Coordinates of C-alpha atoms in Angstrom, one line a residue:
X1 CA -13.0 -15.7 69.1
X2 CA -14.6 -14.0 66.0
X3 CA -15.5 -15.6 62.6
X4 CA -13.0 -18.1 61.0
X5 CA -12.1 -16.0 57.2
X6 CA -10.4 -17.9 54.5
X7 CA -7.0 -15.7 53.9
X8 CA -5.6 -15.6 50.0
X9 CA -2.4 -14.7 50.0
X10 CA -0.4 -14.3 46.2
X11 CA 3.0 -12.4 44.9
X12 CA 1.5 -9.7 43.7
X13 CA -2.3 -10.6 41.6
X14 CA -4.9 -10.3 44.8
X15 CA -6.2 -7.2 43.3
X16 CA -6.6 -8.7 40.0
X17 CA -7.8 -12.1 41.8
X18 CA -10.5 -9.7 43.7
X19 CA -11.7 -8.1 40.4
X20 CA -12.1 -11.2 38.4
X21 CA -14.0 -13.0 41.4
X22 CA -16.5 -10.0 41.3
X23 CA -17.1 -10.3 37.6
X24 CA -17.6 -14.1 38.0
X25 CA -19.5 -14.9 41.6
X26 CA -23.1 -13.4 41.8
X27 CA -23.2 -11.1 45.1
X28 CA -20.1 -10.3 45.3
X29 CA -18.2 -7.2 46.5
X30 CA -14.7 -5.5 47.2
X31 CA -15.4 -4.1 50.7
X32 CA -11.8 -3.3 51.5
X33 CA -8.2 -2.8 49.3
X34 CA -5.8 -1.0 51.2
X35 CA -2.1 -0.7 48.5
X36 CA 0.9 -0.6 50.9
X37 CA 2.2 3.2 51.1
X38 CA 5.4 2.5 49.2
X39 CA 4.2 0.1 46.6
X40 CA 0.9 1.2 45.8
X41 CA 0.6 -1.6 42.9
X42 CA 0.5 -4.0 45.4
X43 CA -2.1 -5.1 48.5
X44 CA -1.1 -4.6 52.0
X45 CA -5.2 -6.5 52.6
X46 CA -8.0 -6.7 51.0
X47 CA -11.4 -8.0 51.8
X48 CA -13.7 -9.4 49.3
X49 CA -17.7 -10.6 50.4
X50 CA -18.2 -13.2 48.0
X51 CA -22.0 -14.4 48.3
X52 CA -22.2 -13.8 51.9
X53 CA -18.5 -15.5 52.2
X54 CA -15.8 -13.1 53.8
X55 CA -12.2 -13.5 51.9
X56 CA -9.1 -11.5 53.3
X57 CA -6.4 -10.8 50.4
X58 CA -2.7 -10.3 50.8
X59 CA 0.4 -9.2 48.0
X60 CA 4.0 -10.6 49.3
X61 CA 5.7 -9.1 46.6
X62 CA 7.5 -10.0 43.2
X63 CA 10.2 -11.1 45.4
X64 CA 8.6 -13.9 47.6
X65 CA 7.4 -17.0 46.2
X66 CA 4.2 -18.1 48.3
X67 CA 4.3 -21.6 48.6
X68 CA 0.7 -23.0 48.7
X69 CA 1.1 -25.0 51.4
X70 CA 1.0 -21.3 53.7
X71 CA -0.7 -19.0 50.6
X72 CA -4.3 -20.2 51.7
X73 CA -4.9 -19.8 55.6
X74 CA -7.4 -19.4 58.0
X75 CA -7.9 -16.4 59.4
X76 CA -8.7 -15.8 63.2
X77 CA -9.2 -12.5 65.2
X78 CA -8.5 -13.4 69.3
X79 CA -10.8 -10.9 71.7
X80 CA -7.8 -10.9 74.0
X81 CA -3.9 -12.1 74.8
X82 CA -4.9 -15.2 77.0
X83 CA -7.2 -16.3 74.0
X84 CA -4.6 -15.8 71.5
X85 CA -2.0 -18.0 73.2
X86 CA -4.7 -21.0 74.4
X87 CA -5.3 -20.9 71.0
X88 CA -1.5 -21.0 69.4
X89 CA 0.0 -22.9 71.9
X90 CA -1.1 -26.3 71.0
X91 CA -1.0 -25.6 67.2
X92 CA 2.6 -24.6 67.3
X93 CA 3.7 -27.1 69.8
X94 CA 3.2 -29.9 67.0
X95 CA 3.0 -27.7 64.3
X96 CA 5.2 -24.7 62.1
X97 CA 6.1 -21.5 63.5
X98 CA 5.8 -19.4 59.6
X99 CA 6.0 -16.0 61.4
X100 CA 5.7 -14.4 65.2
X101 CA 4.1 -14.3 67.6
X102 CA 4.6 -10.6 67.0
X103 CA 3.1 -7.0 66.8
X104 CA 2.4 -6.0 63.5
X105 CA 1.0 -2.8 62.1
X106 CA -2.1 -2.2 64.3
X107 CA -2.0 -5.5 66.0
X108 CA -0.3 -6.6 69.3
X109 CA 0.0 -10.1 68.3
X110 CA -0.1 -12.2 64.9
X111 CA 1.2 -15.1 63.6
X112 CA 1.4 -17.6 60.7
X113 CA 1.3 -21.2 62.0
X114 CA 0.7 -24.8 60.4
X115 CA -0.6 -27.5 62.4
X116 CA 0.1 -30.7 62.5
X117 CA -1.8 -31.9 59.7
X118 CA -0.4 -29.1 57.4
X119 CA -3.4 -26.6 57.6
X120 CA -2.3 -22.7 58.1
X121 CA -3.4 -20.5 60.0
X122 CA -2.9 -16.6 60.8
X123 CA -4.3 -15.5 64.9
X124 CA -4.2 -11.6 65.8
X125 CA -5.2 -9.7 68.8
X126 CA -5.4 -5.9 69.0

């Protein structure tokens, strides 16, 4: 399993969140903003090094209200299938299904899943 990132996900301000955390935290960078093809004004993901820290960034859209309880996640890439699923089977047994298990974009596998104590997470594996 790789690093644990802190994921942000907003309606449609990461970018502006992103810029406005680089004018504010010393050490801190955009390293990544990729604009979905057919709405470039908003973030398909971004990734912002905030003093060392990694942060991934996320736009839903105008049209979907993020609910906070799923708008800040934890982030976690898997190194394989097996790992993926030892990994989201227990959480979603007592937890939230949000989204998948399912191929997304350049992934084989993701998902959105709170645990049991209300804490979100997002698992991939390319």
């Amino acid at each position: 399993m790789k690093a644990v990132i802190p994921f942000l996900t907003f309606q449609t301000e990461s970018k502006d969140v992103m810029d406005y955390y680089v004018t504010i935290f010393p050490n801190t960078r955009v390293v990544s903003s990729v604009s979905y093809p057919d709405q470039p004004e908003l973030l398909m993901n971004g990734q912002l090094k905030l003093n060392g820290l990694d942060l991934y960034f996320l736009d839903m859209g105008s049209g979907d209200k993020v609910p906070i309880e799923w708008g800040i996640s934890l982030y976690s890439e898997m190194e394989s299938e097996e790992e993926f699923y030892k990994v989201f089977n227990p959480i979603a047994k007592d937890g939230v299904i949000i989204m998948g298990p399912m191929p997304i974009g350049d992934y084989k596998l993701a998902t959105w899943v709170t645990d049991k104590f209300g804490v979100t997470w997002q698992f991939t594996y390319k």
